[in-house]
mmCIF file of C-alpha atoms in Angstrom:
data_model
loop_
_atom_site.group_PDB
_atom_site.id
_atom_site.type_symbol
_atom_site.label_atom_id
_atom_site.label_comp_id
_atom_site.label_asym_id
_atom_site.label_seq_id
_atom_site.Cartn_x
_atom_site.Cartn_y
_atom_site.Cartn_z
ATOM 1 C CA UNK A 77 35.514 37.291 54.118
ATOM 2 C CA UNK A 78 36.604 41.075 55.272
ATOM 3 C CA UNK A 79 34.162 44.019 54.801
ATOM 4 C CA UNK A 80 34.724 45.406 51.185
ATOM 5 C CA UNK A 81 36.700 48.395 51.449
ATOM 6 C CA UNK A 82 35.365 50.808 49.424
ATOM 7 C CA UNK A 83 36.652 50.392 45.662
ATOM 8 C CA UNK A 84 37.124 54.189 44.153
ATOM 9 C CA UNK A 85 37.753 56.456 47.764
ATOM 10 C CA UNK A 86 36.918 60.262 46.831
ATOM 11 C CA UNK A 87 40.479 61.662 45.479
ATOM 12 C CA UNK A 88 41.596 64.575 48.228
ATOM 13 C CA UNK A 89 42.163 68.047 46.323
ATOM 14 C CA UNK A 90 43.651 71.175 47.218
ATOM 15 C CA UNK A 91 44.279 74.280 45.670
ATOM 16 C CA UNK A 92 44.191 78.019 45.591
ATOM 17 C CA UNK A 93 41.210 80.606 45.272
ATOM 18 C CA UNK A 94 41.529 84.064 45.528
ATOM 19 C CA UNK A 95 38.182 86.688 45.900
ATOM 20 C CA UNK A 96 38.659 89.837 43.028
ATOM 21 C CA UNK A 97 36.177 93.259 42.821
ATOM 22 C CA UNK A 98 36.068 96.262 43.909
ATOM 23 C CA UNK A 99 36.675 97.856 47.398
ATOM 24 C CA UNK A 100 33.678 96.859 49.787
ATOM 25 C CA UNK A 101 32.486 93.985 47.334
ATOM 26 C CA UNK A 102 32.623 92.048 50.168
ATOM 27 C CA UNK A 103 36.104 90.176 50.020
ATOM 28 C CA UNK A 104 37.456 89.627 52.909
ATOM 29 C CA UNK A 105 34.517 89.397 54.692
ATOM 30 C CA UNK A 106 33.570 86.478 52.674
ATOM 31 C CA UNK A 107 37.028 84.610 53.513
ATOM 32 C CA UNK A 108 36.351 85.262 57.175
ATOM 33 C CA UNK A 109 32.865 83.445 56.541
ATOM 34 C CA UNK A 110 34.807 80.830 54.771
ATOM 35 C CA UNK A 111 37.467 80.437 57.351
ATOM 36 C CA UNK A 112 35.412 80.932 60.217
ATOM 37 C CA UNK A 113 37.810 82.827 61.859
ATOM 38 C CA UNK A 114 39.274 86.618 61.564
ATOM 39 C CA UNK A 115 42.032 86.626 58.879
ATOM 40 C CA UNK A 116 41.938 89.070 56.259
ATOM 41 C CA UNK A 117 41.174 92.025 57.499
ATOM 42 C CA UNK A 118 38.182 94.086 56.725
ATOM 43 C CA UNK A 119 37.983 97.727 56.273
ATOM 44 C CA UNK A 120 35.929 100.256 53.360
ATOM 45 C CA UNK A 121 38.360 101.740 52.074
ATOM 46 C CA UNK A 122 40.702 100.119 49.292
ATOM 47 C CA UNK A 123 44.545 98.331 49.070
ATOM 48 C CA UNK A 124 44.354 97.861 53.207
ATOM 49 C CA UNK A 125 44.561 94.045 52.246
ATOM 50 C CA UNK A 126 48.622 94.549 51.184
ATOM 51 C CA UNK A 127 49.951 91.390 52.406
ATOM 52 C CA UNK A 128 48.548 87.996 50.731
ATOM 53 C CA UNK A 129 46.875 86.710 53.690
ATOM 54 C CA UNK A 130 45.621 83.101 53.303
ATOM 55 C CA UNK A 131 42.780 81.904 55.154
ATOM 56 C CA UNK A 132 42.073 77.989 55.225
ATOM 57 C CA UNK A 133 39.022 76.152 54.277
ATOM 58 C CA UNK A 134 39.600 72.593 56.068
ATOM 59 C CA UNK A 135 37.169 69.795 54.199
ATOM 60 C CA UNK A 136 37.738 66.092 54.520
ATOM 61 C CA UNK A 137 37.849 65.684 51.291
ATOM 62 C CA UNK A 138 39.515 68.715 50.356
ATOM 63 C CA UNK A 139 41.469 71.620 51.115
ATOM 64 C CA UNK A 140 40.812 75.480 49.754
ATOM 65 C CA UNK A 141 43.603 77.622 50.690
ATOM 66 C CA UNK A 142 42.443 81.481 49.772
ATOM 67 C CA UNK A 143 44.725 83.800 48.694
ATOM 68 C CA UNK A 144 43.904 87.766 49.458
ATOM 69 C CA UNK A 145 45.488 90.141 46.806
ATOM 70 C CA UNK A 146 45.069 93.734 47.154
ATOM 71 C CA UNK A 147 42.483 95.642 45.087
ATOM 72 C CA UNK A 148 43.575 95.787 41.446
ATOM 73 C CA UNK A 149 43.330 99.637 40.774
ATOM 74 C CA UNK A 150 44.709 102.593 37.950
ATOM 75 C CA UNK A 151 47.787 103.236 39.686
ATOM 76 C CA UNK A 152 48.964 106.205 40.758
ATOM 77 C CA UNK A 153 51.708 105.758 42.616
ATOM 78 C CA UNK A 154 55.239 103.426 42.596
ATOM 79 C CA UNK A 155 53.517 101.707 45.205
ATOM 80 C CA UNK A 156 50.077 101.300 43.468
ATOM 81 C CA UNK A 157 52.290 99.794 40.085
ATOM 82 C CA UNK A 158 54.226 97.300 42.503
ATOM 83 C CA UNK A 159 50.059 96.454 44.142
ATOM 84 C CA UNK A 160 48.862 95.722 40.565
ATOM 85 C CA UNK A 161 52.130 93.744 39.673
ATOM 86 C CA UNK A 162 51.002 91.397 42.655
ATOM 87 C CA UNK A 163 47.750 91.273 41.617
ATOM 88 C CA UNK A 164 48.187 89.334 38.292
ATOM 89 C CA UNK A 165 51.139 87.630 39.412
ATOM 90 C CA UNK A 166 48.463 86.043 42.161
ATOM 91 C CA UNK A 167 45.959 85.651 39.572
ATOM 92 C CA UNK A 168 48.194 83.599 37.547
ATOM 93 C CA UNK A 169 48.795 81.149 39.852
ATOM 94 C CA UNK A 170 45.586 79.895 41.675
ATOM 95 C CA UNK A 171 43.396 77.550 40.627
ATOM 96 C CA UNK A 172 40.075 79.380 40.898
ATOM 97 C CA UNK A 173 38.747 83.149 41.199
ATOM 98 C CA UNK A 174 35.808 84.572 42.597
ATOM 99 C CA UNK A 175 35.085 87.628 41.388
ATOM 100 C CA UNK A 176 32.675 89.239 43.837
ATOM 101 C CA UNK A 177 29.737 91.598 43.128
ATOM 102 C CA UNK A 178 27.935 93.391 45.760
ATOM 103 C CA UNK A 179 24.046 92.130 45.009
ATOM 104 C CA UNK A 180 23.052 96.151 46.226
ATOM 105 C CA UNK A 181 25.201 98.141 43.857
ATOM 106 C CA UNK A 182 24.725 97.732 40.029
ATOM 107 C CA UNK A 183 27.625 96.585 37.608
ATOM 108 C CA UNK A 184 30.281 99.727 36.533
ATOM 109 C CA UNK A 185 32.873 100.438 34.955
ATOM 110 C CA UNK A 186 35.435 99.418 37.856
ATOM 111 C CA UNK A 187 34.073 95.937 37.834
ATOM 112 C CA UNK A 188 34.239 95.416 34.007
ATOM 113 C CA UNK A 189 37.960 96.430 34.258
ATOM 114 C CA UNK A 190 38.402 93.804 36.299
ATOM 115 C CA UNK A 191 36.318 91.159 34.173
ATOM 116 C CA UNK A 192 38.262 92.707 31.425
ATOM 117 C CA UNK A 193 41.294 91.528 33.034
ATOM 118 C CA UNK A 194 39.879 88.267 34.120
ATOM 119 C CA UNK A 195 38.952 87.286 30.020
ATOM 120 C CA UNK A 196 42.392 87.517 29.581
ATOM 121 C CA UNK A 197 42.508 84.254 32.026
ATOM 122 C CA UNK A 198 41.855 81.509 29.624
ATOM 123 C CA UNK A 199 42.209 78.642 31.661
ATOM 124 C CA UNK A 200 41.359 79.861 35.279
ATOM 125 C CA UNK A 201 37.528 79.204 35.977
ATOM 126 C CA UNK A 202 36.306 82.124 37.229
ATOM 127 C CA UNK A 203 32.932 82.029 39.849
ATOM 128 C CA UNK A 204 31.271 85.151 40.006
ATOM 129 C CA UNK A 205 30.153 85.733 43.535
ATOM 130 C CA UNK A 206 27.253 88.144 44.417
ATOM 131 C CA UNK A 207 27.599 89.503 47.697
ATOM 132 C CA UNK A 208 25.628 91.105 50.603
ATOM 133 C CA UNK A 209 22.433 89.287 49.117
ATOM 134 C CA UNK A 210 20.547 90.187 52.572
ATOM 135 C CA UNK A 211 20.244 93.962 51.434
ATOM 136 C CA UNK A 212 18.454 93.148 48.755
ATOM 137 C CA UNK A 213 14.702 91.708 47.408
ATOM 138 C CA UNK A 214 14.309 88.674 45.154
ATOM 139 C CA UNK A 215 13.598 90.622 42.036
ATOM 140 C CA UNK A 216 16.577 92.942 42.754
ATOM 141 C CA UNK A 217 18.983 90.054 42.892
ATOM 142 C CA UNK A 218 17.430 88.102 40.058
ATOM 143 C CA UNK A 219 18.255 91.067 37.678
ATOM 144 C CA UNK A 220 21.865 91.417 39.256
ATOM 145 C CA UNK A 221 22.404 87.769 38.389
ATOM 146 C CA UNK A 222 21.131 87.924 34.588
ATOM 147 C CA UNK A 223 23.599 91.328 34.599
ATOM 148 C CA UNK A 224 26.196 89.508 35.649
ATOM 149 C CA UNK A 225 25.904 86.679 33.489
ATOM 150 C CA UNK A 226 25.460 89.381 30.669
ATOM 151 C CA UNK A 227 28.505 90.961 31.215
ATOM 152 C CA UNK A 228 30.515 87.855 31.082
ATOM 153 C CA UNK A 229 29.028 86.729 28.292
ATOM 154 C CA UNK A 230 29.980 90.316 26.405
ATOM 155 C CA UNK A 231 33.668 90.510 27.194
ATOM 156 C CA UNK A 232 33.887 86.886 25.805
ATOM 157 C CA UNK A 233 33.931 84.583 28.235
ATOM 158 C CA UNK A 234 31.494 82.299 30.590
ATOM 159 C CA UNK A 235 31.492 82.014 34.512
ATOM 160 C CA UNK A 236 32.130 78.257 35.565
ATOM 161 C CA UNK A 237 29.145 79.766 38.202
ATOM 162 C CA UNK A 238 27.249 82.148 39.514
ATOM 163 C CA UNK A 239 26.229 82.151 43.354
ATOM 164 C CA UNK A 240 24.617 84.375 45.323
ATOM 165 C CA UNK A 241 25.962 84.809 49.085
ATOM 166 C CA UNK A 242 25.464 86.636 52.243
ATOM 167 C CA UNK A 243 28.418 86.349 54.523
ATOM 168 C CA UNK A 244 27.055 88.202 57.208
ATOM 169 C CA UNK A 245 24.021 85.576 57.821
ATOM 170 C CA UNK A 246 25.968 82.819 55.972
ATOM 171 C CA UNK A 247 23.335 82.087 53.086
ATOM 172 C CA UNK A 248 25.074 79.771 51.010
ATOM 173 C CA UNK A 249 28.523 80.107 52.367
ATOM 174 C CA UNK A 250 29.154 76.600 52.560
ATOM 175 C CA UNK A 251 27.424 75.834 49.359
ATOM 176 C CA UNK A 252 30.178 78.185 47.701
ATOM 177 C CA UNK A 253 32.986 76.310 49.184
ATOM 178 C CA UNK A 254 31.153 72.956 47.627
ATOM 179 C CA UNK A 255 31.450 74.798 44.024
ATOM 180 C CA UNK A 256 34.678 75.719 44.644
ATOM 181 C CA UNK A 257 36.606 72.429 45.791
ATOM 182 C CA UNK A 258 35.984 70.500 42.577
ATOM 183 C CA UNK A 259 37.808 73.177 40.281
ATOM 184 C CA UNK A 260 40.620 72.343 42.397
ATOM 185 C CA UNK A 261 43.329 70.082 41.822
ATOM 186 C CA UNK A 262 43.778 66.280 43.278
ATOM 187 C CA UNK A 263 46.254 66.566 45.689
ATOM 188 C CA UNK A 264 47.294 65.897 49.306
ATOM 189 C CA UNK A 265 46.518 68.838 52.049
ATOM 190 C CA UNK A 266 48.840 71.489 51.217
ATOM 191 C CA UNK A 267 48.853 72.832 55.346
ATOM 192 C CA UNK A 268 48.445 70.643 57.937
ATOM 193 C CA UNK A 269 45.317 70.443 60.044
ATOM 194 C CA UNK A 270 45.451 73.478 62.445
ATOM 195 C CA UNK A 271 46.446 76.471 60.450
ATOM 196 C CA UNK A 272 44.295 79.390 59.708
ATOM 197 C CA UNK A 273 46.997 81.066 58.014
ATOM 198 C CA UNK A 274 50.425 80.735 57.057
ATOM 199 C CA UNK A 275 51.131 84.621 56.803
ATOM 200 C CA UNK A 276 54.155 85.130 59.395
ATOM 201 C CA UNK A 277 52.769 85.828 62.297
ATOM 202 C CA UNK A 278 54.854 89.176 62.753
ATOM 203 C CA UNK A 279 52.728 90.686 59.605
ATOM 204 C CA UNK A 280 49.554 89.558 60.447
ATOM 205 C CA UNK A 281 49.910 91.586 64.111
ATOM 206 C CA UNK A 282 51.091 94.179 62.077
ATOM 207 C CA UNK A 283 47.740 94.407 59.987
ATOM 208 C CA UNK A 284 46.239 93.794 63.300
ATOM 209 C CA UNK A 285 47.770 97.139 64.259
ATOM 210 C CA UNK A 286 47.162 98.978 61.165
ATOM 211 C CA UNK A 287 43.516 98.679 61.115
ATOM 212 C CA UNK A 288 43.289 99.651 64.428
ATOM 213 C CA UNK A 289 45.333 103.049 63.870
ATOM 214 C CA UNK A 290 43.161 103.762 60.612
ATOM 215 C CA UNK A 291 40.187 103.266 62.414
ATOM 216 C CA UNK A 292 38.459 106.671 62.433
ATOM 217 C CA UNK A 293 41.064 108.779 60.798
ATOM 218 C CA UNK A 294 40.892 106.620 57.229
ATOM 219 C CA UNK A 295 39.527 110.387 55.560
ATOM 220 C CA UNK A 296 42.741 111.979 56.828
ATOM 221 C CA UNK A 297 45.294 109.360 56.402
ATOM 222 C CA UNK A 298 43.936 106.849 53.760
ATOM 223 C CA UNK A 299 47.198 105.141 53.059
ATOM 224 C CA UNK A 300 49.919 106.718 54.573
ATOM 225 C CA UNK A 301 50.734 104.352 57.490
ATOM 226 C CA UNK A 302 52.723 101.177 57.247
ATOM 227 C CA UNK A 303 53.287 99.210 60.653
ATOM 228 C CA UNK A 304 56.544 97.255 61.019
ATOM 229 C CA UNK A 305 56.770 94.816 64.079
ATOM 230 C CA UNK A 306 59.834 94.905 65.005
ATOM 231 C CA UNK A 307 59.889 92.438 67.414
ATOM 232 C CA UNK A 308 57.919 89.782 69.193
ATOM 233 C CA UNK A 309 59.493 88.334 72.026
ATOM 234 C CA UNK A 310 57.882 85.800 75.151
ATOM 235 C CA UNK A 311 58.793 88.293 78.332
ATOM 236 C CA UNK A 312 61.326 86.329 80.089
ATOM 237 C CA UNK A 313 60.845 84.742 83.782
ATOM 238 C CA UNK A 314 56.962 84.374 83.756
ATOM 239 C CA UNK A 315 55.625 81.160 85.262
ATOM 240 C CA UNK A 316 54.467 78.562 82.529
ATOM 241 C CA UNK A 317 50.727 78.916 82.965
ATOM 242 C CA UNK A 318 51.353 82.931 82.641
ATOM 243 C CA UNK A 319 53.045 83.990 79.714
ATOM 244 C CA UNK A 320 53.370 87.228 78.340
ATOM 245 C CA UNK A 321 54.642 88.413 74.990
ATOM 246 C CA UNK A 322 56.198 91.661 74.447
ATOM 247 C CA UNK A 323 55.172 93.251 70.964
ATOM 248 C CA UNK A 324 57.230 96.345 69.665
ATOM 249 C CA UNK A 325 56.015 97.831 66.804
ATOM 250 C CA UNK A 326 56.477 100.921 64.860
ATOM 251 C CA UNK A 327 53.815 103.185 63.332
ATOM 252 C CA UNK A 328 55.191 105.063 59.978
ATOM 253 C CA UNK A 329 53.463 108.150 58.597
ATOM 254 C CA UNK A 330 54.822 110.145 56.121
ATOM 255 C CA UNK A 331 54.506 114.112 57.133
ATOM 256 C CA UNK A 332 54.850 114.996 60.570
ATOM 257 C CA UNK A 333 51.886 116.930 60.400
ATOM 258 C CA UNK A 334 50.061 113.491 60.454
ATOM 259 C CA UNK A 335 51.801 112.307 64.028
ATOM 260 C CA UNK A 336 49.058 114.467 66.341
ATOM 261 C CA UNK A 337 46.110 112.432 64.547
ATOM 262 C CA UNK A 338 47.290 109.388 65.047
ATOM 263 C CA UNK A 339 48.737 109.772 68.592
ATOM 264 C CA UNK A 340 45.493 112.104 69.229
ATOM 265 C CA UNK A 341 45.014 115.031 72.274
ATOM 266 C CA UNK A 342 47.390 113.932 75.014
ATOM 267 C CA UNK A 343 47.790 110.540 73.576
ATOM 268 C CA UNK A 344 44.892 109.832 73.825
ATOM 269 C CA UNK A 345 43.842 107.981 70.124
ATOM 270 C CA UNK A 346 47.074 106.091 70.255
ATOM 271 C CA UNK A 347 46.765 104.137 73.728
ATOM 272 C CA UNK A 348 43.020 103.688 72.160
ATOM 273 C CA UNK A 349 44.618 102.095 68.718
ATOM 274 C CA UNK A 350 46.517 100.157 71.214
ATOM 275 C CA UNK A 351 43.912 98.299 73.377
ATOM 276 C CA UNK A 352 41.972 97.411 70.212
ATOM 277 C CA UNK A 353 44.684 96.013 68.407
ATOM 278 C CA UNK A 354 45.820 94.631 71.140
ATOM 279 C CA UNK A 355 42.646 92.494 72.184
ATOM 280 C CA UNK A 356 42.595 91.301 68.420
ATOM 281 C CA UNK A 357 46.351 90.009 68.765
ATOM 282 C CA UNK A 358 45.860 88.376 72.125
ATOM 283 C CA UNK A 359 42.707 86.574 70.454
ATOM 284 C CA UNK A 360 44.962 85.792 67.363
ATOM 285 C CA UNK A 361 47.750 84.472 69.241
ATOM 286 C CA UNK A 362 46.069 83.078 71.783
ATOM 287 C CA UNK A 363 48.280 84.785 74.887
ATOM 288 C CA UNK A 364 48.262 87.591 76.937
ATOM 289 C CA UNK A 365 50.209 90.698 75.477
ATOM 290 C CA UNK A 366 52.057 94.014 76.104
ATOM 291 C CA UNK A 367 52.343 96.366 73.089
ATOM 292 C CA UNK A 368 54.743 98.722 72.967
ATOM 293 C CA UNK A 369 53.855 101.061 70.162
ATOM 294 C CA UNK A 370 55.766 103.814 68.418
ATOM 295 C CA UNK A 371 54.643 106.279 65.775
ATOM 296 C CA UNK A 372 57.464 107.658 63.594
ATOM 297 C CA UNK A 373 57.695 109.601 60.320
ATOM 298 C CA UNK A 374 59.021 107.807 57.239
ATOM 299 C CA UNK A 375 59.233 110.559 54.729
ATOM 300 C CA UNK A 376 57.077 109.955 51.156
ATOM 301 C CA UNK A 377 57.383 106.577 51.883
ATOM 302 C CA UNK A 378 54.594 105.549 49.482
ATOM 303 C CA UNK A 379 57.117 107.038 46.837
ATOM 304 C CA UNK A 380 60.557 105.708 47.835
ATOM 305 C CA UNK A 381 61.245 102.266 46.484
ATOM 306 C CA UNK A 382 63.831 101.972 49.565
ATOM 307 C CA UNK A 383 61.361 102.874 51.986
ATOM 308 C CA UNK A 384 59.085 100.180 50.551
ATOM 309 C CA UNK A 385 61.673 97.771 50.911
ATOM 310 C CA UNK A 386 62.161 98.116 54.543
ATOM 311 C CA UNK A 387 58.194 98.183 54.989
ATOM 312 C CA UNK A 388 58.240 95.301 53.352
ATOM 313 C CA UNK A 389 56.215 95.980 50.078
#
């Protein structure tokens, strides 16, 4: 007689999470953790997360496929209204959120907005996630729990769990993803085996870019640049083992007054933005690259929905 297969094989799921809270709750960080790879990117200041990046969880059993939506915010601005339209949209459709809370900061007001919105949720599960647990003591993180569960529990609804995490020395990382997978759905992989991400490749160099250029001057330029790559082409006649890939991509402000801080004294800042960004892409991408960047004014184009269209927003 033949080994006994194994009667009742563990059903394969797969699904969609997505990480809510406030700016520097620790969000993207977390899905790098996750991933263990550079997807999202980070920064401290809100809404640089614009593009719904996934980043892959790959489990033998399962699959968790996060989805990044931009800060949920009051918003101010055409552009801000079109952000928060995203945002539930996104919310609608995954199977779990994580809503994370830094464990250093106590509960406000921002973060109850957002559980407010999350009540609304009926029959998402929603984890609550405390963050950045390595800045603080036992007793300080016990109380940030039990507040946490409180608050919950006061806008009407309870968290399917609560889990402390550090991504930065990986306490419970993985145990997270354990929680997570069962809230997902049975279902087949969704990606197959190798990929990170499934953002267009063209946007994610972009974002690449865009940190890069913000980096430093976020106080004097918080939002106003939008990078469009507007090409990405293998340079042609390079031997096989010695590719190259040309990147062209354009920088949009919106004043002109803004142009000398990006490209910085005697161009100085710019071929900067462009050696880090570029080292990121290369790593990304996996091949050596030359980046061609331009910075040029889009008037108000945080205002204009035709602008935005040709950003791509």
């Amino acid at each position: 007689m033949g080994r006994m297969s194994d009667p009742s094989p563990t059903p394969h799921r797969a699904g969609f999470a997505c990480f809510v809270g406030r700016p520097n709750a620790g969000k993207s960080t977390l899905t790098n953790a996750l991933v263990g790879t550079k997807v999202a990117i980070t920064s401290n200041r809100p809404q640089t997360t614009r593009h719904t990046v996934r980043g892959i969880v790959h489990r033998p059993e399962a699959q968790l496929v996060l989805v990044d939506t931009p800060g949920l915010h009051k918003p101010r601005t055409l552009l801000g209204e079109r952000l928060n339209d995203v945002v539930r949209t996104t919310w609608a459709e995954v199977d779990v959120i994580g809503f994370c809370l830094p464990a250093d900061q106590k509960t406000g007001p921002g973060d109850r907005f957002i559980a407010g919105e999350l009540a609304q949720l009926k029959r998402t599960p929603k984890v609550a996630v405390v963050t950045k647990t390595d800045l603080v003591d036992s007793k300080a993180l016990a109380e940030q729990l039990l507040a946490v569960d409180r608050m919950g529990r006061e806008l009407g609804f309870e968290w399917a769990e609560i889990v402390p995490v550090s991504a930065k020395d990986g306490t419970q990382v993985s145990l997270l993803a354990d929680l997570l997978v069962p809230m997902l759905p049975q279902s087949p992989p969704l990606y197959p085996g190798g990929d990170l991400t499934d953002e267009p490749e063209q946007v994610m160099v972009a974002e690449l870019i865009r940190e890069a250029a913000l980096e430093g001057v976020r106080d004097e330029l918080p939002h106003s640049i939008a990078v469009v790559v507007e090409e990405m082409l293998p340079r042609e006649g390079r031997p096989a083992d010695r590719p190259l890939l040309d990147v062209h991509a354009n920088v949009y402000i919106e004043r002109p007054s803004q142009k000398g801080i990006v490209i910085g004294p005697g161009g100085k800042r710019l071929k900067e933005v462009g050696t880090r960004s570029r080292q990121h892409i290369e790593a990304l991408l996996g091949t050596p690259v030359f980046l061609d960047l331009h910075v040029k004014v889009a008037k108000d184009w945080q205002r204009d929905p035709k602008q935005l269209r040709r950003l791509g927003f």
